[in-house]
mmCIF file of C-alpha atoms in Angstrom:
data_model
loop_
_atom_site.group_PDB
_atom_site.id
_atom_site.type_symbol
_atom_site.label_atom_id
_atom_site.label_comp_id
_atom_site.label_asym_id
_atom_site.label_seq_id
_atom_site.Cartn_x
_atom_site.Cartn_y
_atom_site.Cartn_z
ATOM 1 C CA MET A 1 -77.801 59.450 96.271
ATOM 2 C CA GLY A 2 -79.588 59.642 92.905
ATOM 3 C CA PRO A 3 -82.057 62.169 91.572
ATOM 4 C CA PRO A 4 -85.401 62.393 93.405
ATOM 5 C CA ALA A 5 -88.373 60.268 92.330
ATOM 6 C CA LEU A 6 -91.562 61.916 91.099
ATOM 7 C CA ARG A 7 -94.802 60.390 92.304
ATOM 8 C CA TRP A 8 -98.204 61.124 90.823
ATOM 9 C CA GLY A 9 -101.417 59.137 90.646
ATOM 10 C CA GLY A 10 -99.857 55.897 91.777
ATOM 11 C CA TRP A 11 -97.030 56.173 89.233
ATOM 12 C CA SER A 12 -93.422 56.795 90.101
ATOM 13 C CA TRP A 13 -90.732 58.217 87.811
ATOM 14 C CA GLN A 14 -87.066 58.413 88.568
ATOM 15 C CA ALA A 15 -85.301 61.402 87.014
ATOM 16 C CA VAL A 16 -82.141 60.513 85.156
ATOM 17 C CA SER A 17 -79.237 62.861 84.704
ATOM 18 C CA VAL A 18 -78.399 62.747 81.007
ATOM 19 C CA THR A 19 -74.926 64.155 81.543
ATOM 20 C CA SER A 20 -74.042 61.314 83.882
ATOM 21 C CA HIS A 21 -74.203 58.944 80.892
ATOM 22 C CA ILE A 22 -72.294 61.036 78.369
ATOM 23 C CA ARG A 23 -68.530 61.161 78.210
ATOM 24 C CA PRO A 24 -66.877 64.028 76.411
ATOM 25 C CA VAL A 25 -65.126 63.140 73.170
ATOM 26 C CA GLY A 26 -61.688 64.652 72.771
ATOM 27 C CA PRO A 27 -60.906 66.706 69.657
ATOM 28 C CA ALA A 28 -58.449 64.083 68.375
ATOM 29 C CA ILE A 29 -61.059 61.328 68.598
ATOM 30 C CA ALA A 30 -63.677 63.528 66.939
ATOM 31 C CA ALA A 31 -61.262 64.360 64.100
ATOM 32 C CA ALA A 32 -60.367 60.688 63.660
ATOM 33 C CA LEU A 33 -64.056 59.751 63.483
ATOM 34 C CA PHE A 34 -64.682 62.489 60.887
ATOM 35 C CA VAL A 35 -61.821 61.233 58.703
ATOM 36 C CA LEU A 36 -62.943 57.611 59.087
ATOM 37 C CA LEU A 37 -66.515 58.467 58.065
ATOM 38 C CA ALA A 38 -65.274 60.514 55.104
ATOM 39 C CA LEU A 39 -63.050 57.646 53.928
ATOM 40 C CA LEU A 40 -65.823 55.100 54.371
ATOM 41 C CA GLY A 41 -68.181 57.303 52.392
ATOM 42 C CA ALA A 42 -65.626 57.687 49.632
ATOM 43 C CA ALA A 43 -64.903 53.972 49.494
ATOM 44 C CA CYS A 44 -68.586 53.134 49.022
ATOM 45 C CA GLY A 45 -68.570 54.538 45.516
ATOM 46 C CA GLY A 46 -71.107 56.871 44.034
ATOM 47 C CA GLY A 47 -73.285 54.269 42.393
ATOM 48 C CA GLU A 48 -72.533 55.791 39.003
ATOM 49 C CA SER A 49 -70.935 53.646 36.365
ATOM 50 C CA LEU A 50 -68.112 55.479 34.631
ATOM 51 C CA ASP A 51 -66.747 54.365 31.275
ATOM 52 C CA LEU A 52 -63.038 54.445 32.090
ATOM 53 C CA SER A 53 -59.959 52.973 30.463
ATOM 54 C CA GLU A 54 -57.967 50.434 32.462
ATOM 55 C CA GLU A 55 -55.526 53.189 33.540
ATOM 56 C CA GLY A 56 -58.387 55.574 34.395
ATOM 57 C CA ALA A 57 -60.090 52.881 36.487
ATOM 58 C CA ARG A 58 -56.801 52.223 38.268
ATOM 59 C CA GLY A 59 -56.474 55.957 38.945
ATOM 60 C CA ARG A 60 -60.005 56.077 40.358
ATOM 61 C CA SER A 61 -59.223 53.113 42.603
ATOM 62 C CA ILE A 62 -55.989 54.750 43.796
ATOM 63 C CA ALA A 63 -57.836 58.022 44.492
ATOM 64 C CA ASN A 64 -60.530 56.224 46.496
ATOM 65 C CA GLU A 65 -58.052 54.053 48.429
ATOM 66 C CA ASN A 66 -55.874 57.034 49.363
ATOM 67 C CA GLY A 67 -58.662 59.278 50.624
ATOM 68 C CA CYS A 68 -58.649 61.688 47.657
ATOM 69 C CA ALA A 69 -62.351 61.040 47.045
ATOM 70 C CA ALA A 70 -63.199 62.248 50.550
ATOM 71 C CA CYS A 71 -62.667 65.810 49.295
ATOM 72 C CA HIS A 72 -62.810 65.522 45.488
ATOM 73 C CA GLY A 73 -65.863 63.207 45.425
ATOM 74 C CA ASN A 74 -66.416 59.522 44.650
ATOM 75 C CA ASN A 75 -66.685 60.286 40.960
ATOM 76 C CA GLY A 76 -64.660 63.495 40.907
ATOM 77 C CA GLN A 77 -67.727 65.697 41.382
ATOM 78 C CA GLY A 78 -66.013 67.759 44.077
ATOM 79 C CA SER A 79 -67.000 68.511 47.632
ATOM 80 C CA VAL A 80 -64.756 70.357 50.059
ATOM 81 C CA GLY A 81 -62.041 70.031 47.396
ATOM 82 C CA PRO A 82 -62.199 71.117 43.754
ATOM 83 C CA ALA A 83 -64.127 68.963 41.288
ATOM 84 C CA TRP A 84 -62.160 66.785 38.907
ATOM 85 C CA GLN A 85 -65.076 66.468 36.481
ATOM 86 C CA GLY A 86 -64.421 68.896 33.655
ATOM 87 C CA LEU A 87 -61.122 69.988 35.192
ATOM 88 C CA TYR A 88 -58.642 68.812 32.560
ATOM 89 C CA GLY A 89 -57.925 71.590 30.059
ATOM 90 C CA ALA A 90 -60.010 74.138 31.988
ATOM 91 C CA ASP A 91 -58.835 77.464 33.381
ATOM 92 C CA VAL A 92 -58.253 77.385 37.136
ATOM 93 C CA VAL A 93 -58.199 80.576 39.203
ATOM 94 C CA LEU A 94 -55.649 80.371 41.992
ATOM 95 C CA GLU A 95 -55.735 81.973 45.415
ATOM 96 C CA ASP A 96 -53.146 84.578 44.327
ATOM 97 C CA GLY A 97 -55.404 85.695 41.446
ATOM 98 C CA LYS A 98 -53.421 83.986 38.676
ATOM 99 C CA THR A 99 -55.167 81.747 36.161
ATOM 100 C CA VAL A 100 -53.581 78.501 34.966
ATOM 101 C CA VAL A 101 -54.673 75.762 32.586
ATOM 102 C CA ALA A 102 -55.276 72.380 34.226
ATOM 103 C CA ASP A 103 -52.884 70.403 32.034
ATOM 104 C CA ASP A 104 -50.651 67.433 32.868
ATOM 105 C CA ALA A 105 -47.981 69.613 34.483
ATOM 106 C CA TYR A 106 -50.433 71.548 36.695
ATOM 107 C CA ILE A 107 -52.312 68.438 37.867
ATOM 108 C CA LEU A 108 -49.166 66.419 38.576
ATOM 109 C CA ARG A 109 -47.658 69.334 40.488
ATOM 110 C CA SER A 110 -50.878 69.660 42.497
ATOM 111 C CA ILE A 111 -50.692 65.967 43.393
ATOM 112 C CA ARG A 112 -47.007 66.045 44.309
ATOM 113 C CA GLU A 113 -46.913 69.518 45.924
ATOM 114 C CA PRO A 114 -50.406 70.183 47.282
ATOM 115 C CA ASP A 115 -49.593 73.693 48.565
ATOM 116 C CA ALA A 116 -47.866 74.881 45.360
ATOM 117 C CA ASP A 117 -50.941 76.255 43.547
ATOM 118 C CA LEU A 118 -53.926 76.782 45.826
ATOM 119 C CA VAL A 119 -57.316 76.998 44.110
ATOM 120 C CA GLU A 120 -59.349 80.092 44.919
ATOM 121 C CA GLY A 121 -62.321 79.518 47.204
ATOM 122 C CA TYR A 122 -61.118 76.362 48.953
ATOM 123 C CA THR A 123 -60.015 76.736 52.559
ATOM 124 C CA ILE A 124 -59.259 73.099 53.375
ATOM 125 C CA ARG A 125 -55.704 72.268 52.358
ATOM 126 C CA MET A 126 -54.903 69.035 50.569
ATOM 127 C CA PRO A 127 -52.635 66.821 52.652
ATOM 128 C CA VAL A 128 -49.272 65.625 51.409
ATOM 129 C CA ASN A 129 -49.576 62.123 49.993
ATOM 130 C CA SER A 130 -47.225 59.243 49.325
ATOM 131 C CA LEU A 131 -48.335 58.342 45.801
ATOM 132 C CA THR A 132 -45.652 56.938 43.539
ATOM 133 C CA ASP A 133 -45.044 58.579 40.160
ATOM 134 C CA ASP A 134 -46.879 55.662 38.543
ATOM 135 C CA ASP A 135 -49.867 56.130 40.892
ATOM 136 C CA ALA A 136 -49.915 59.892 40.229
ATOM 137 C CA MET A 137 -49.956 59.215 36.465
ATOM 138 C CA ALA A 138 -52.924 56.854 36.919
ATOM 139 C CA VAL A 139 -54.830 59.497 38.921
ATOM 140 C CA LEU A 140 -53.996 61.999 36.160
ATOM 141 C CA ALA A 141 -55.450 59.563 33.586
ATOM 142 C CA TYR A 142 -58.634 59.328 35.685
ATOM 143 C CA ILE A 143 -58.926 63.128 35.904
ATOM 144 C CA ARG A 144 -58.370 63.431 32.122
ATOM 145 C CA GLU A 145 -61.155 60.930 31.457
ATOM 146 C CA LEU A 146 -63.575 62.846 33.686
ATOM 147 C CA SER A 147 -63.297 65.877 31.417
#
C-alpha cells in the first residue's frame, strides 16, 4: 500500500516517498566517483596555453595522464597538492620543520618516494606512482619550466 492521496478542491495528489527512490552509495563507489571526476577535470586542461619545450610538454602530458594534475592542478597551479608553478629553486618547508630547496634531487625524490619529504600544510598524501625514470625526468622538466 502506497502513501495516502491528498484531495482538495477537485485535485488529487499522491505523496511520494523520496527515500524509496534513493539507493545508498557505498564509500568505495563514492571514492571511485570522486577520483574519476578529479581525473576527468585534470584531463580537460586549464584552457591556458603554456610555452613549453618538447620535453616540458611531454612532462605535462604525463602528469595529466597519470592523475598528478588532479592534486597539483592542470597547469601546476596547485590544489589539494602543492603548486608546481614557481616551485623549482624555491625553499620548501617540510612537515618536520626543515627547509629544503626544490632542486632536481628533491623533486625527483618526491616523485619516486612520495612520503620521503612531506610538505608542511598538506594533509592528503601523494600516492605511489609507476612512472619510469624517463617519465619522471619529463615531469621534472615540466616543473622546471613552470618556474
